[in-house]
PDB file of C-alpha atoms in Angstrom:
ATOM      1  CA  MET A 615      15.678  -9.929   2.388  1.00 41.00           C
ATOM      2  CA  ASN A 616      12.614 -11.647   1.055  1.00 44.00           C
ATOM      3  CA  SER A 617      11.249 -14.897   2.414  1.00 44.00           C
ATOM      4  CA  PRO A 618      10.691 -17.571  -0.248  1.00 43.00           C
ATOM      5  CA  LEU A 619       7.171 -18.144  -1.448  1.00 45.00           C
ATOM      6  CA  GLN A 620       5.975 -21.451  -0.063  1.00 44.00           C
ATOM      7  CA  SER A 621       2.543 -22.991  -0.225  1.00 41.00           C
ATOM      8  CA  SER A 622       0.611 -23.598   2.980  1.00 43.00           C
ATOM      9  CA  ASN A 623      -2.541 -25.503   3.782  1.00 40.00           C
ATOM     10  CA  HIS A 624      -3.720 -23.021   6.398  1.00 41.00           C
ATOM     11  CA  LEU A 625      -3.573 -19.770   4.414  1.00 40.00           C
ATOM     12  CA  THR A 626      -6.596 -17.735   5.380  1.00 43.00           C
ATOM     13  CA  GLY A 627      -7.681 -14.119   5.477  1.00 53.00           C
ATOM     14  CA  ASP A 628      -8.657 -11.467   2.997  1.00 61.00           C
ATOM     15  CA  LEU A 629      -5.390 -11.410   1.068  1.00 65.00           C
ATOM     16  CA  CYS A 630      -5.553 -15.093   0.102  1.00 72.00           C
ATOM     17  CA  SER A 631      -9.270 -15.379  -0.453  1.00 65.00           C
ATOM     18  CA  GLU A 632     -10.706 -15.588  -3.933  1.00 52.00           C
ATOM     19  CA  GLU A 633     -12.790 -12.481  -3.256  1.00 61.00           C
ATOM     20  CA  ASN A 634     -11.635  -9.406  -5.082  1.00 75.00           C
ATOM     21  CA  ILE A 635      -9.043  -7.373  -3.198  1.00 85.00           C
ATOM     22  CA  ALA A 636     -10.195  -4.276  -5.073  1.00 83.00           C
ATOM     23  CA  PHE A 637     -13.437  -4.330  -3.106  1.00 84.00           C
ATOM     24  CA  LEU A 638     -11.442  -4.006   0.128  1.00 86.00           C
ATOM     25  CA  MET A 639      -9.717  -0.929  -1.250  1.00 88.00           C
ATOM     26  CA  LEU A 640     -13.035   0.585  -2.275  1.00 86.00           C
ATOM     27  CA  THR A 641     -14.318  -0.024   1.245  1.00 87.00           C
ATOM     28  CA  GLU A 642     -11.389   1.895   2.721  1.00 90.00           C
ATOM     29  CA  VAL A 643     -11.894   4.783   0.298  1.00 89.00           C
ATOM     30  CA  LEU A 644     -15.616   5.030   1.029  1.00 88.00           C
ATOM     31  CA  ARG A 645     -14.901   4.813   4.755  1.00 89.00           C
ATOM     32  CA  ALA A 646     -12.441   7.694   4.553  1.00 90.00           C
ATOM     33  CA  ARG A 647     -14.774   9.827   2.441  1.00 87.00           C
ATOM     34  CA  SER A 648     -17.765   9.197   4.719  1.00 87.00           C
ATOM     35  CA  LEU A 649     -15.719  10.328   7.716  1.00 87.00           C
ATOM     36  CA  ASP A 650     -14.707  13.434   5.761  1.00 85.00           C
ATOM     37  CA  ILE A 651     -18.393  14.167   5.217  1.00 86.00           C
ATOM     38  CA  LEU A 652     -19.143  13.719   8.928  1.00 85.00           C
ATOM     39  CA  GLU A 653     -16.328  16.103   9.832  1.00 84.00           C
ATOM     40  CA  SER A 654     -17.612  18.657   7.334  1.00 83.00           C
ATOM     41  CA  LEU A 655     -21.104  18.465   8.818  1.00 86.00           C
ATOM     42  CA  LYS A 656     -19.682  19.495  12.204  1.00 84.00           C
ATOM     43  CA  ASN A 657     -18.662  22.833  10.737  1.00 83.00           C
ATOM     44  CA  PRO A 658     -21.211  25.543  11.613  1.00 82.00           C
ATOM     45  CA  GLN A 659     -20.579  27.105   8.210  1.00 83.00           C
ATOM     46  CA  LEU A 660     -21.650  24.193   6.042  1.00 81.00           C
ATOM     47  CA  ASN A 661     -19.869  24.005   2.706  1.00 84.00           C
ATOM     48  CA  VAL A 662     -22.451  22.317   0.486  1.00 84.00           C
ATOM     49  CA  THR A 663     -20.178  22.414  -2.554  1.00 84.00           C
ATOM     50  CA  HIS A 664     -17.471  20.516  -0.692  1.00 80.00           C
ATOM     51  CA  LEU A 665     -19.980  17.927   0.514  1.00 82.00           C
ATOM     52  CA  ARG A 666     -21.273  17.399  -3.004  1.00 85.00           C
ATOM     53  CA  ARG A 667     -17.714  16.950  -4.248  1.00 83.00           C
ATOM     54  CA  LEU A 668     -17.030  14.273  -1.619  1.00 80.00           C
ATOM     55  CA  ALA A 669     -20.282  12.454  -2.394  1.00 84.00           C
ATOM     56  CA  LEU A 670     -19.574  12.598  -6.134  1.00 82.00           C
ATOM     57  CA  ASN A 671     -16.092  11.204  -5.543  1.00 79.00           C
ATOM     58  CA  MET A 672     -17.578   8.273  -3.607  1.00 80.00           C
ATOM     59  CA  SER A 673     -20.037   7.568  -6.399  1.00 82.00           C
ATOM     60  CA  LEU A 674     -17.410   7.754  -9.142  1.00 78.00           C
ATOM     61  CA  SER A 675     -15.059   5.464  -7.212  1.00 77.00           C
ATOM     62  CA  ALA A 676     -17.739   2.794  -6.903  1.00 77.00           C
ATOM     63  CA  GLU A 677     -18.810   3.134 -10.543  1.00 78.00           C
ATOM     64  CA  ASP A 678     -15.212   2.868 -11.735  1.00 73.00           C
ATOM     65  CA  LEU A 679     -14.710  -0.401  -9.900  1.00 69.00           C
ATOM     66  CA  ILE A 680     -18.011  -1.845 -11.077  1.00 70.00           C
ATOM     67  CA  ARG A 681     -17.290  -0.804 -14.669  1.00 67.00           C
ATOM     68  CA  SER A 682     -13.985  -2.675 -14.629  1.00 61.00           C
ATOM     69  CA  ALA A 683     -15.753  -5.792 -13.257  1.00 51.00           C
ATOM     70  CA  GLY A 684     -13.858  -5.327 -10.027  1.00 47.00           C
ATOM     71  CA  LEU A 685     -16.711  -6.570  -7.884  1.00 48.00           C
ATOM     72  CA  LEU A 686     -16.931  -9.908  -9.670  1.00 46.00           C
ATOM     73  CA  LYS A 687     -15.533 -12.887  -7.808  1.00 44.00           C
ATOM     74  CA  ARG A 688     -12.484 -14.384  -9.453  1.00 46.00           C
ATOM     75  CA  SER A 689     -12.572 -17.789 -11.029  1.00 45.00           C
ATOM     76  CA  ALA A 690     -11.531 -20.596  -8.697  1.00 44.00           C
ATOM     77  CA  THR A 691      -9.886 -22.581 -11.492  1.00 45.00           C
ATOM     78  CA  GLY A 692      -6.388 -21.687 -10.439  1.00 44.00           C
ATOM     79  CA  THR A 693      -3.963 -18.841  -9.882  1.00 44.00           C
ATOM     80  CA  SER A 694      -2.223 -19.223 -13.237  1.00 42.00           C
ATOM     81  CA  ILE A 695      -5.513 -18.986 -15.120  1.00 42.00           C
ATOM     82  CA  ASN A 696      -6.521 -15.971 -13.039  1.00 49.00           C
ATOM     83  CA  GLN A 697      -3.288 -14.212 -13.879  1.00 47.00           C
ATOM     84  CA  SER A 698      -3.715 -15.050 -17.564  1.00 43.00           C
ATOM     85  CA  GLN A 699      -7.232 -13.644 -17.541  1.00 48.00           C
ATOM     86  CA  ARG A 700      -6.012 -10.461 -15.843  1.00 48.00           C
ATOM     87  CA  ALA A 701      -3.213 -10.089 -18.372  1.00 43.00           C
ATOM     88  CA  THR A 702      -5.534 -10.387 -21.341  1.00 39.00           C
ATOM     89  CA  ALA A 703      -8.374  -8.313 -19.902  1.00 43.00           C
ATOM     90  CA  SER A 704      -9.097  -5.059 -21.695  1.00 42.00           C
ATOM     91  CA  GLN A 705      -8.370  -2.474 -19.057  1.00 56.00           C
ATOM     92  CA  GLU A 706      -7.079   1.023 -19.410  1.00 65.00           C
ATOM     93  CA  PRO A 707      -3.774   1.537 -17.617  1.00 77.00           C
ATOM     94  CA  ALA A 708      -3.815   3.694 -14.518  1.00 87.00           C
ATOM     95  CA  SER A 709      -1.396   6.509 -13.850  1.00 91.00           C
ATOM     96  CA  LEU A 710       0.983   6.245 -10.932  1.00 94.00           C
ATOM     97  CA  HIS A 711      -0.479   9.532  -9.706  1.00 94.00           C
ATOM     98  CA  SER A 712      -4.030   8.165  -9.578  1.00 91.00           C
ATOM     99  CA  ILE A 713      -2.969   4.968  -7.786  1.00 94.00           C
ATOM    100  CA  LEU A 714      -1.051   6.940  -5.187  1.00 95.00           C
ATOM    101  CA  ASP A 715      -3.952   9.344  -4.757  1.00 91.00           C
ATOM    102  CA  LEU A 716      -6.355   6.434  -4.263  1.00 90.00           C
ATOM    103  CA  CYS A 717      -4.146   4.960  -1.568  1.00 94.00           C
ATOM    104  CA  LEU A 718      -3.526   8.248   0.219  1.00 94.00           C
ATOM    105  CA  ILE A 719      -7.255   8.947   0.586  1.00 91.00           C
ATOM    106  CA  ALA A 720      -7.600   5.858   2.749  1.00 92.00           C
ATOM    107  CA  ALA A 721      -4.131   5.833   4.333  1.00 94.00           C
ATOM    108  CA  ARG A 722      -4.222   9.379   5.688  1.00 92.00           C
ATOM    109  CA  ASN A 723      -7.479   8.555   7.427  1.00 89.00           C
ATOM    110  CA  ARG A 724      -6.125   5.354   8.966  1.00 92.00           C
ATOM    111  CA  LEU A 725      -2.833   6.917  10.036  1.00 94.00           C
ATOM    112  CA  SER A 726      -4.617   9.783  11.766  1.00 92.00           C
ATOM    113  CA  GLU A 727      -6.211   7.168  14.023  1.00 91.00           C
ATOM    114  CA  PHE A 728      -2.672   6.342  15.208  1.00 92.00           C
ATOM    115  CA  ASN A 729      -1.788  10.053  15.516  1.00 92.00           C
ATOM    116  CA  ILE A 730       0.663   9.588  12.656  1.00 94.00           C
ATOM    117  CA  GLU A 731       0.901  12.138   9.866  1.00 93.00           C
ATOM    118  CA  LEU A 732       1.461  10.874   6.338  1.00 94.00           C
ATOM    119  CA  VAL A 733       3.754  12.923   4.116  1.00 94.00           C
ATOM    120  CA  SER A 734       4.174  11.894   0.494  1.00 94.00           C
ATOM    121  CA  ASP A 735       6.191  12.827  -2.547  1.00 94.00           C
ATOM    122  CA  THR A 736       4.136  13.889  -5.548  1.00 93.00           C
ATOM    123  CA  ALA A 737       3.883  11.371  -8.355  1.00 92.00           C
ATOM    124  CA  PRO A 738       4.220  12.524 -11.967  1.00 91.00           C
ATOM    125  CA  ARG A 739       1.087  12.292 -14.088  1.00 88.00           C
ATOM    126  CA  ASP A 740       2.774  10.909 -17.200  1.00 89.00           C
ATOM    127  CA  LEU A 741       3.819   7.542 -15.732  1.00 92.00           C
ATOM    128  CA  PHE A 742       1.427   4.623 -16.050  1.00 93.00           C
ATOM    129  CA  VAL A 743       1.287   1.310 -14.240  1.00 91.00           C
ATOM    130  CA  GLY A 744       0.014  -2.064 -15.428  1.00 85.00           C
ATOM    131  CA  GLY A 745      -1.952  -4.468 -13.281  1.00 86.00           C
ATOM    132  CA  ASN A 746      -5.039  -3.782 -11.218  1.00 88.00           C
ATOM    133  CA  PRO A 747      -4.768  -0.240  -9.772  1.00 90.00           C
ATOM    134  CA  TRP A 748      -7.183  -1.041  -6.922  1.00 89.00           C
ATOM    135  CA  GLU A 749      -5.104  -4.010  -5.810  1.00 91.00           C
ATOM    136  CA  ILE A 750      -1.826  -2.117  -6.088  1.00 94.00           C
ATOM    137  CA  ALA A 751      -3.303   0.727  -4.044  1.00 94.00           C
ATOM    138  CA  TYR A 752      -4.510  -1.743  -1.410  1.00 94.00           C
ATOM    139  CA  ALA A 753      -1.071  -3.370  -1.158  1.00 95.00           C
ATOM    140  CA  LEU A 754       0.512   0.032  -0.574  1.00 96.00           C
ATOM    141  CA  PHE A 755      -2.245   0.887   1.902  1.00 96.00           C
ATOM    142  CA  LEU A 756      -1.440  -2.261   3.898  1.00 94.00           C
ATOM    143  CA  LEU A 757       2.230  -1.301   4.106  1.00 95.00           C
ATOM    144  CA  LEU A 758       1.392   2.170   5.374  1.00 95.00           C
ATOM    145  CA  ARG A 759      -1.252   0.973   7.830  1.00 94.00           C
ATOM    146  CA  ASP A 760       0.912  -1.719   9.413  1.00 93.00           C
ATOM    147  CA  THR A 761       4.051   0.419   9.658  1.00 93.00           C
ATOM    148  CA  ALA A 762       2.024   3.233  11.227  1.00 93.00           C
ATOM    149  CA  ARG A 763       0.486   0.862  13.776  1.00 92.00           C
ATOM    150  CA  ALA A 764       3.929  -0.369  14.814  1.00 90.00           C
ATOM    151  CA  GLN A 765       5.335   3.164  14.962  1.00 90.00           C
ATOM    152  CA  ALA A 766       2.444   4.339  17.138  1.00 89.00           C
ATOM    153  CA  HIS A 767       3.041   1.383  19.468  1.00 85.00           C
ATOM    154  CA  SER A 768       6.727   2.258  19.690  1.00 81.00           C
ATOM    155  CA  LEU A 769       5.968   5.881  20.594  1.00 79.00           C
ATOM    156  CA  HIS A 770       3.304   4.853  23.116  1.00 72.00           C
ATOM    157  CA  ARG A 771       5.661   2.516  24.955  1.00 66.00           C
ATOM    158  CA  ALA A 772       7.988   5.390  25.879  1.00 59.00           C
ATOM    159  CA  PRO A 773       5.725   8.372  26.726  1.00 54.00           C
ATOM    160  CA  ALA A 774       8.393  10.034  28.845  1.00 48.00           C
ATOM    161  CA  LYS A 775      10.930  10.035  26.047  1.00 51.00           C
ATOM    162  CA  GLN A 776      11.307  13.216  24.064  1.00 52.00           C
ATOM    163  CA  HIS A 777      10.593  12.131  20.513  1.00 53.00           C
ATOM    164  CA  PRO A 778      11.653  14.253  17.573  1.00 54.00           C
ATOM    165  CA  GLU A 779       8.762  15.739  15.645  1.00 50.00           C
ATOM    166  CA  ALA A 780       9.631  13.595  12.637  1.00 51.00           C
ATOM    167  CA  GLU A 781       8.813  10.419  14.570  1.00 66.00           C
ATOM    168  CA  GLY A 782       5.129  11.349  14.483  1.00 86.00           C
ATOM    169  CA  LYS A 783       5.240  11.143  10.686  1.00 90.00           C
ATOM    170  CA  ILE A 784       5.703   8.592   7.957  1.00 93.00           C
ATOM    171  CA  ARG A 785       7.192   9.845   4.733  1.00 92.00           C
ATOM    172  CA  LEU A 786       6.417   8.007   1.519  1.00 95.00           C
ATOM    173  CA  GLU A 787       9.232   8.539  -0.979  1.00 96.00           C
ATOM    174  CA  LEU A 788       9.334   7.904  -4.719  1.00 97.00           C
ATOM    175  CA  GLU A 789      12.462   6.882  -6.620  1.00 96.00           C
ATOM    176  CA  ILE A 790      11.810   6.868 -10.345  1.00 95.00           C
ATOM    177  CA  ALA A 791      14.065   5.003 -12.761  1.00 93.00           C
ATOM    178  CA  GLU A 792      13.821   3.770 -16.344  1.00 90.00           C
ATOM    179  CA  GLY A 793      10.872   1.400 -16.550  1.00 90.00           C
ATOM    180  CA  PHE A 794       9.924   1.255 -12.896  1.00 93.00           C
ATOM    181  CA  VAL A 795       9.327   3.226  -9.713  1.00 95.00           C
ATOM    182  CA  ASP A 796      10.285   2.398  -6.141  1.00 96.00           C
ATOM    183  CA  ILE A 797       7.837   3.473  -3.434  1.00 97.00           C
ATOM    184  CA  CYS A 798       9.831   3.566  -0.200  1.00 96.00           C
ATOM    185  CA  ILE A 799       8.553   3.630   3.381  1.00 95.00           C
ATOM    186  CA  PRO A 800      10.751   3.918   6.505  1.00 92.00           C
ATOM    187  CA  ALA A 801       9.559   1.570   9.229  1.00 91.00           C
ATOM    188  CA  VAL A 802      10.238   0.362  12.768  1.00 89.00           C
ATOM    189  CA  ILE A 803       9.433  -3.196  11.660  1.00 90.00           C
ATOM    190  CA  ALA A 804      10.414  -5.392   8.737  1.00 90.00           C
ATOM    191  CA  LEU A 805       6.850  -6.675   8.143  1.00 92.00           C
ATOM    192  CA  ASP A 806       8.423  -9.763   6.593  1.00 91.00           C
ATOM    193  CA  PRO A 807       8.290 -12.319   9.458  1.00 89.00           C
ATOM    194  CA  SER A 808      11.342 -14.140   8.070  1.00 85.00           C
ATOM    195  CA  TYR A 809      13.520 -11.050   8.156  1.00 78.00           C
ATOM    196  CA  LEU A 810      15.838 -11.755  11.072  1.00 60.00           C
ATOM    197  CA  ASP A 811      17.978  -9.046  12.642  1.00 47.00           C
ATOM    198  CA  ASN A 812      19.144  -9.387  16.216  1.00 44.00           C
ATOM    199  CA  THR A 813      21.584  -6.497  16.279  1.00 43.00           C
ATOM    200  CA  ALA A 814      19.765  -3.438  14.916  1.00 47.00           C
ATOM    201  CA  ASN A 815      17.195  -3.322  17.698  1.00 50.00           C
ATOM    202  CA  PRO A 816      17.517  -5.777  20.595  1.00 44.00           C
ATOM    203  CA  ASP A 817      14.012  -4.872  21.736  1.00 51.00           C
ATOM    204  CA  SER A 818      11.916  -7.250  19.639  1.00 55.00           C
ATOM    205  CA  SER A 819       8.500  -6.146  20.934  1.00 62.00           C
ATOM    206  CA  ASN A 820       7.739  -4.510  17.585  1.00 65.00           C
ATOM    207  CA  ALA A 821       8.192  -7.890  15.890  1.00 70.00           C
ATOM    208  CA  ASN A 822       4.662  -8.701  17.018  1.00 77.00           C
ATOM    209  CA  HIS A 823       3.458  -6.194  14.428  1.00 83.00           C
ATOM    210  CA  ASN A 824       5.063  -8.070  11.535  1.00 89.00           C
ATOM    211  CA  MET A 825       2.777  -9.970   9.212  1.00 90.00           C
ATOM    212  CA  SER A 826       2.358 -13.660   9.878  1.00 88.00           C
ATOM    213  CA  HIS A 827       4.009 -16.063   7.461  1.00 88.00           C
ATOM    214  CA  ALA A 828       0.622 -16.752   5.871  1.00 88.00           C
ATOM    215  CA  GLU A 829      -0.158 -13.036   5.498  1.00 90.00           C
ATOM    216  CA  TRP A 830       3.276 -12.328   4.023  1.00 92.00           C
ATOM    217  CA  PHE A 831       2.862 -15.188   1.544  1.00 90.00           C
ATOM    218  CA  CYS A 832      -0.532 -13.832   0.471  1.00 90.00           C
ATOM    219  CA  PHE A 833       0.787 -10.280   0.288  1.00 93.00           C
ATOM    220  CA  ARG A 834       3.612 -11.272  -2.033  1.00 92.00           C
ATOM    221  CA  ARG A 835       1.265 -13.404  -4.120  1.00 91.00           C
ATOM    222  CA  LEU A 836      -0.980 -10.375  -4.586  1.00 91.00           C
ATOM    223  CA  LEU A 837       2.004  -8.304  -5.716  1.00 93.00           C
ATOM    224  CA  GLU A 838       3.284 -10.925  -8.123  1.00 91.00           C
ATOM    225  CA  ALA A 839      -0.175 -11.136  -9.699  1.00 89.00           C
ATOM    226  CA  ASN A 840       0.314  -7.446 -10.543  1.00 91.00           C
ATOM    227  CA  ASN A 841       3.971  -7.820 -11.632  1.00 92.00           C
ATOM    228  CA  ALA A 842       5.161  -5.974  -8.541  1.00 94.00           C
ATOM    229  CA  LEU A 843       7.837  -6.733  -5.952  1.00 94.00           C
ATOM    230  CA  VAL A 844       8.496  -5.913  -2.308  1.00 95.00           C
ATOM    231  CA  ASN A 845      11.897  -5.627  -0.651  1.00 94.00           C
ATOM    232  CA  VAL A 846      12.937  -5.068   2.975  1.00 92.00           C
ATOM    233  CA  GLN A 847      16.304  -3.592   3.898  1.00 90.00           C
ATOM    234  CA  LEU A 848      18.069  -2.666   7.113  1.00 86.00           C
ATOM    235  CA  THR A 849      19.033   1.002   6.912  1.00 82.00           C
ATOM    236  CA  GLY A 850      21.277   1.315   9.943  1.00 70.00           C
ATOM    237  CA  GLY A 851      19.305   4.350  11.054  1.00 63.00           C
ATOM    238  CA  SER A 852      17.665   5.050  14.381  1.00 61.00           C
ATOM    239  CA  PRO A 853      15.713   2.261  16.138  1.00 58.00           C
ATOM    240  CA  GLU A 854      12.550   4.220  15.349  1.00 60.00           C
ATOM    241  CA  GLN A 855      13.169   3.998  11.602  1.00 66.00           C
ATOM    242  CA  CYS A 856      15.686   1.207  11.075  1.00 82.00           C
ATOM    243  CA  TYR A 857      14.016  -0.535   8.127  1.00 90.00           C
ATOM    244  CA  ARG A 858      13.189   0.530   4.607  1.00 93.00           C
ATOM    245  CA  ILE A 859      10.330  -1.219   2.831  1.00 95.00           C
ATOM    246  CA  THR A 860      10.303  -0.789  -0.942  1.00 96.00           C
ATOM    247  CA  LEU A 861       7.444  -1.559  -3.297  1.00 96.00           C
ATOM    248  CA  ARG A 862       8.614  -1.720  -6.913  1.00 96.00           C
ATOM    249  CA  LEU A 863       6.143  -1.191  -9.756  1.00 95.00           C
ATOM    250  CA  PRO A 864       6.760  -1.374 -13.513  1.00 92.00           C
ATOM    251  CA  THR A 865       5.919   1.873 -15.295  1.00 92.00           C
ATOM    252  CA  PHE A 866       5.651   3.099 -18.860  1.00 88.00           C
ATOM    253  CA  GLN A 867       4.830   6.306 -20.689  1.00 81.00           C
ATOM    254  CA  PRO A 868       2.300   6.751 -23.505  1.00 74.00           C
ATOM    255  CA  GLY A 869       3.718   5.231 -26.666  1.00 67.00           C
ATOM    256  CA  HIS A 870       5.688   2.642 -24.686  1.00 54.00           C
ATOM    257  CA  GLU A 871       2.858   0.466 -23.397  1.00 55.00           C
ATOM    258  CA  GLU A 872       4.922  -2.630 -22.629  1.00 57.00           C
ATOM    259  CA  PRO A 873       6.013  -2.579 -18.959  1.00 53.00           C
ATOM    260  CA  ILE A 874       9.300  -4.373 -18.465  1.00 54.00           C
ATOM    261  CA  ASP A 875       9.310  -7.784 -16.850  1.00 56.00           C
ATOM    262  CA  PHE A 876      11.628  -6.877 -14.027  1.00 53.00           C
ATOM    263  CA  PHE A 877      11.282 -10.001 -11.932  1.00 53.00           C
ATOM    264  CA  THR A 878      14.865 -10.514 -13.069  1.00 50.00           C
ATOM    265  CA  VAL A 879      15.858  -6.978 -12.022  1.00 51.00           C
ATOM    266  CA  SER A 880      17.377  -6.769  -8.552  1.00 51.00           C
ATOM    267  CA  LEU A 881      15.837  -4.298  -6.152  1.00 56.00           C
ATOM    268  CA  ASN A 882      19.288  -3.737  -4.714  1.00 52.00           C
ATOM    269  CA  SER A 883      20.355  -2.169  -8.011  1.00 51.00           C
ATOM    270  CA  VAL A 884      18.791   1.200  -7.101  1.00 48.00           C
ATOM    271  CA  SER A 885      17.699   0.990  -3.479  1.00 47.00           C
ATOM    272  CA  PRO A 886      20.244   2.239  -0.978  1.00 47.00           C
TER     273      PRO A 886
END
């Protein structure tokens, strides 16, 4: 179920600001890489080659964003004009593999802070995605970060309970179809604050980890600006993983550079 997009006079926060969301993603990537460097420096047998590779990756990430004008503030003349400018901008498409890799660099670091391991399917290298790859990666990063925080809270509340090993993990799954890909995340929360379910899990303490209505509005607005969709479903599984959050992205292969406009395509057509 998806809550309808409604305007609000009190929308605040990073997701609804006019500042570039891509910069937030770059910050997370650089944060993760800098911590990797610090961990490497603790090793008595210093691997200089590995350190140089990490530093070079940080530099290339920043240069890539600057080169695509990602650090420039967006025009404040309106959302429709912004979307039109993004659609007509000359930007090379990004592969699904590179977007997922960008997200995982930051997400694995964040999830480790919650003692949650991130396991991911491997994305093919011949599928490409339209839109801003930094923003798409940040949207996926937010889903992983918030679901991991809620899952860690759920595990912490019952320390005496014997949890299966799988509950200390989050598995990111890919379902590839003609013209689009579904990125699926099992979750203990719906994230959508308007998703009401009083029977799956009577303990509603995890509902506090859902996004606020303003955050959810801004999150969906960010996705729509990149021709992406989000869907929340009740899976009927265990209380620890009773929801399934799906991020749908349009894809294309070289020679077929027109991603489908699947705002008219139902997510329920392929998601279980």
